Coordinates of C-alpha atoms in Angstrom, one line a residue:
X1 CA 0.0 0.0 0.0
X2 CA 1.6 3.5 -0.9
X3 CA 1.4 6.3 1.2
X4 CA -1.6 8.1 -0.8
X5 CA -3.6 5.0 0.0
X6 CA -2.8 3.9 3.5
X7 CA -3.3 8.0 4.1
X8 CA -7.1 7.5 2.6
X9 CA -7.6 4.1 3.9
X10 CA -6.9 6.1 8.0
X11 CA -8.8 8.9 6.9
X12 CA -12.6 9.1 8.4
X13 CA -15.2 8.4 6.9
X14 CA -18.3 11.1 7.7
X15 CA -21.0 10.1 7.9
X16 CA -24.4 11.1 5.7
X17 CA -26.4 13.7 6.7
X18 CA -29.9 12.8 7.4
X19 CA -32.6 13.7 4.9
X20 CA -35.4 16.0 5.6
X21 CA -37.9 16.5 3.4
X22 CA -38.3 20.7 2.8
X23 CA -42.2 21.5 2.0
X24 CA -43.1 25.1 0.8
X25 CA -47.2 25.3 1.2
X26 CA -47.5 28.4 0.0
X27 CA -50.2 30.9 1.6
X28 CA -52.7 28.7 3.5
X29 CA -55.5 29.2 6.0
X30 CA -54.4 27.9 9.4
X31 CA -56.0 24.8 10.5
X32 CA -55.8 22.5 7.8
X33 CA -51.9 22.8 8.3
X34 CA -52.4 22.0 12.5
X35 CA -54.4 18.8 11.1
X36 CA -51.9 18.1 8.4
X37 CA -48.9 18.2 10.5
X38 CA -50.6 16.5 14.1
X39 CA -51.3 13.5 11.4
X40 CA -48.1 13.2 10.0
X41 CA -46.8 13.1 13.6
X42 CA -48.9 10.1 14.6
X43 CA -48.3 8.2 11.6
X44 CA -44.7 8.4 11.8
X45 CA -42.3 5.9 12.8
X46 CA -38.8 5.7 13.9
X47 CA -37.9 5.1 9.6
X48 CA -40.1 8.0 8.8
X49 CA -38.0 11.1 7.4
X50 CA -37.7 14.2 9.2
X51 CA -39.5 17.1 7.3
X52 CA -39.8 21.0 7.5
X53 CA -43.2 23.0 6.5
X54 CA -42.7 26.4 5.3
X55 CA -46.0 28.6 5.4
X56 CA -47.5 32.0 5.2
X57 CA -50.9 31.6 6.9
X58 CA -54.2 33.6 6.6
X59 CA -54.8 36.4 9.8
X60 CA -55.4 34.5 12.9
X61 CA -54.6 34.6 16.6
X62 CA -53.4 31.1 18.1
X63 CA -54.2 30.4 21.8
X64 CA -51.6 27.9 23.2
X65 CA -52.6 24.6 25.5
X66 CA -52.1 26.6 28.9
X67 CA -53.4 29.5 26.9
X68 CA -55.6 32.4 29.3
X69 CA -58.7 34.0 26.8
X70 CA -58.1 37.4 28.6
X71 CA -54.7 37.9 26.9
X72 CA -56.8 38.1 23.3
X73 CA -58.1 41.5 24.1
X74 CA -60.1 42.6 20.9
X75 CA -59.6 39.4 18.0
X76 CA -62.4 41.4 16.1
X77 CA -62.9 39.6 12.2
X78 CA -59.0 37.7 13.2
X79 CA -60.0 33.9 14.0
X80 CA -59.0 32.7 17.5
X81 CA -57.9 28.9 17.3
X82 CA -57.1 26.6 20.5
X83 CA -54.3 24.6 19.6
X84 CA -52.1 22.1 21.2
X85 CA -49.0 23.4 21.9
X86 CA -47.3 25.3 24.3
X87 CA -47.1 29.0 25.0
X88 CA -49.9 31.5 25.5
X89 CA -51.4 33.9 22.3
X90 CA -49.9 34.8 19.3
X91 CA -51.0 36.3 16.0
X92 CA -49.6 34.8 11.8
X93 CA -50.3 36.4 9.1
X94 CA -49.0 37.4 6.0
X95 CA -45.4 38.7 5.7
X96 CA -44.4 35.9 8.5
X97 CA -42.8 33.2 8.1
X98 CA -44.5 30.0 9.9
X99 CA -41.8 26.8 9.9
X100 CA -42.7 23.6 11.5
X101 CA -39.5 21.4 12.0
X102 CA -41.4 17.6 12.0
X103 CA -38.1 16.1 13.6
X104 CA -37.5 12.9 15.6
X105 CA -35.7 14.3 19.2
X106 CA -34.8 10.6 19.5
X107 CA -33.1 9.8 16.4
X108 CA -31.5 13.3 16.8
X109 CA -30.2 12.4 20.0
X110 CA -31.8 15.8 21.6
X111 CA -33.9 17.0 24.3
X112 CA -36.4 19.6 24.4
X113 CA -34.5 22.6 26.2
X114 CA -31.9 21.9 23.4
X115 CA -34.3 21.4 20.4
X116 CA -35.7 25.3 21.1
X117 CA -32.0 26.9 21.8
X118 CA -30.9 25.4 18.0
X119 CA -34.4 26.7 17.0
X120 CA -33.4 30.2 18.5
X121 CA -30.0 30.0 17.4
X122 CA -31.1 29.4 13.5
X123 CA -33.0 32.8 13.6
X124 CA -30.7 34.6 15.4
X125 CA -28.0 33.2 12.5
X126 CA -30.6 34.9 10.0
X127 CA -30.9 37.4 11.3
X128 CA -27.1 38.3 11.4
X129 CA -26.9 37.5 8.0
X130 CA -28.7 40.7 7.3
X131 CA -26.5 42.2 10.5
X132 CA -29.4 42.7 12.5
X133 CA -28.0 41.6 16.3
X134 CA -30.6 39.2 18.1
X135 CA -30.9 37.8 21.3
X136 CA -32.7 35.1 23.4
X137 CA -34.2 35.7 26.8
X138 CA -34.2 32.9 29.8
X139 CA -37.4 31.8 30.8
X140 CA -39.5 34.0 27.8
X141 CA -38.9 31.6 24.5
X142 CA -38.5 33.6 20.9
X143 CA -36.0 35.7 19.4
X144 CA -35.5 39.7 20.2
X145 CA -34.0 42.8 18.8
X146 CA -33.9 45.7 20.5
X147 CA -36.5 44.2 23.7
X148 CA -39.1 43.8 20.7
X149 CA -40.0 40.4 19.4
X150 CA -39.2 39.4 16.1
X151 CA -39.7 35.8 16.2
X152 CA -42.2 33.2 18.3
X153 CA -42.2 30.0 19.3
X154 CA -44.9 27.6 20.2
X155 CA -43.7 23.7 20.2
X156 CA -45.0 19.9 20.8
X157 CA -43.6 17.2 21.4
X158 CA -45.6 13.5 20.8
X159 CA -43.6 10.3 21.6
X160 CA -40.1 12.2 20.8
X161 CA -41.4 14.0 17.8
X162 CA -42.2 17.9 17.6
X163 CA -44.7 19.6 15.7
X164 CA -45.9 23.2 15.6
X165 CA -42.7 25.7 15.6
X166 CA -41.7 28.9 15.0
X167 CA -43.1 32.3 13.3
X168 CA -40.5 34.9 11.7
X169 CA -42.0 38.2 11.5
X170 CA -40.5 39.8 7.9
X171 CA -42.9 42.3 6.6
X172 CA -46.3 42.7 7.9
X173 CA -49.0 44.3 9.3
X174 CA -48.2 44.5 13.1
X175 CA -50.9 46.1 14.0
X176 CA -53.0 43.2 15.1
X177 CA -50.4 42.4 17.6
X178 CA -52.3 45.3 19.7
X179 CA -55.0 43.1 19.7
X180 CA -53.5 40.6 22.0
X181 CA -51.1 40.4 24.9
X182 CA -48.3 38.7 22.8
X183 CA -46.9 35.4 24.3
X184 CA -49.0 36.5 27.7
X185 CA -46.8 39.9 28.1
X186 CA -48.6 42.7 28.6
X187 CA -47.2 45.4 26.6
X188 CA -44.8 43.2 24.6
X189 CA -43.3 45.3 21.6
X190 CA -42.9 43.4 18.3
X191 CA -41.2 44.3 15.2
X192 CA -39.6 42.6 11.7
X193 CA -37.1 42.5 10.0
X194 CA -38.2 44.9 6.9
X195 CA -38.6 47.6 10.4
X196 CA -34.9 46.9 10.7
X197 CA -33.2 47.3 7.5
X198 CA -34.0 43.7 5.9
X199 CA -35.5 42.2 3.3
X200 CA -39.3 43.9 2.3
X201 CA -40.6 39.9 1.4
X202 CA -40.2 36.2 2.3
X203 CA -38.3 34.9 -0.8
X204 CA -34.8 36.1 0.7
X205 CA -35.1 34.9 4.1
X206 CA -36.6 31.4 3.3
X207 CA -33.6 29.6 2.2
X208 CA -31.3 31.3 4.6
X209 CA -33.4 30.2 7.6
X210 CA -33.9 26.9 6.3
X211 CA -30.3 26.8 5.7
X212 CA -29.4 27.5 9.4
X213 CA -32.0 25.0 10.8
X214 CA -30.4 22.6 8.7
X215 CA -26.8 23.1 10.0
X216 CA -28.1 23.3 13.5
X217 CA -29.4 20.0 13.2
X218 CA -27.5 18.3 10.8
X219 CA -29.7 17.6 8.2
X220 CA -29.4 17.2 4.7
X221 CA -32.2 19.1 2.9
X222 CA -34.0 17.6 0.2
X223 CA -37.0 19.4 -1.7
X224 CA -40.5 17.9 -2.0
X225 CA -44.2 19.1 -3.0
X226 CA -46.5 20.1 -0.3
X227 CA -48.4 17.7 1.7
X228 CA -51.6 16.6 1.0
X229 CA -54.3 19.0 3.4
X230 CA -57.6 18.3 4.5
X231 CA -60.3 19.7 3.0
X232 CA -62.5 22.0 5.6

């Protein structure tokens, strides 16, 4: 064996990435994407493919599990949905993006306080690609600039697995914010990234986001159509 070879033959050998399975869904009311993505969790299995769910969803106000009516203070025409995950009231739209990382904790070898600081980290990341400077804040899950919230998160977790995830304020109408206490904060300032200097749409920010969840997980992205929704 010459050098060259015995040097390849030591050399490690990575291994692959795991796939996940990237699915843009376009602009789509809210709840057929809940049931969508609850039954893909409970017909997964330990072989099953991790996926991501980009959306833009239709106005409406989301009231977590634990979630307390009096923080939705005037919903008006906005729909208020009571959904099953965690946190207390927050508000999509259009001009935010919605991803749900569909991701197996257990394959991925992480827990959950992990899971949302790589979640926080991959907006942050974004965000600094467009130098706007983000932080997190112990105890109060999301992303901030400035002490205004530019990014929410709402998560589940079903026999390892999480569903639900994370909305990235880009360019929108804020103004139904005031309609709410957001997360359960009275008061709670929000802002986006076209307030700060960034992009003006979602088409920029899409790819770098789901590039930054990908390295913060290790995953391999691979591009698919949209799932199949139920029909209301």
């Amino acid at each position: 064996m010459d050098a060259v070879a015995g040097a390849l033959a030591a050399a490690p050998v990575k291994a692959a990435l795991p796939p996940a399975q990237l699915r843009d869904l376009g602009r789509q009311p809210y709840e057929p994407v809940w049931r969508a993505m609850q039954a893909f969790t409970d017909a997964r299995d330990e072989a099953t493919p991790d996926e991501l769910w980009l959306v833009e969803h239709e106005p409406v106000f989301t009231l977590g599990q634990a979630g307390k009516p009096e923080h939705v203070l005037a919903p008006g025409e906005i729909p208020v949905i009571h959904v099953d995950r965690g946190g207390q009231v927050t508000y999509h739209g259009p001009g935010q993006i919605v991803l749900y990382p569909l991701l197996d904790l257990r394959r991925l070898k992480l827990g959950v306080r992990e899971y949302v600081c790589r979640i926080e980290q991959s907006i942050i990341d974004t965000l600094g690609d467009w130098n706007i400077e983000a932080i997190r804040r112990e105890g109060a899950p999301g992303v901030y600039v400035a002490g205004a919230k530019i990014a929410a998160l709402g998560i589940r977790v079903r026999r390892g697995c999480t569903f639900h995830g994370l909305a990235f304020n880009i360019a929108m109408d804020l103004s139904p914010f005031l309609r709410i206490n957001p997360c359960g904060y009275e008061g709670l300032r929000v802002t986006s990234m076209v307030d700060l200097g960034g992009p003006s749409g979602l088409a920029a920010v899409k790819p770098a986001l789901v590039g930054h969840v990908a390295t913060q997980f290790g995953l391999k992205v691979e591009h698919a159509p949209p799932p199949s929704l139920p029909q209301p």
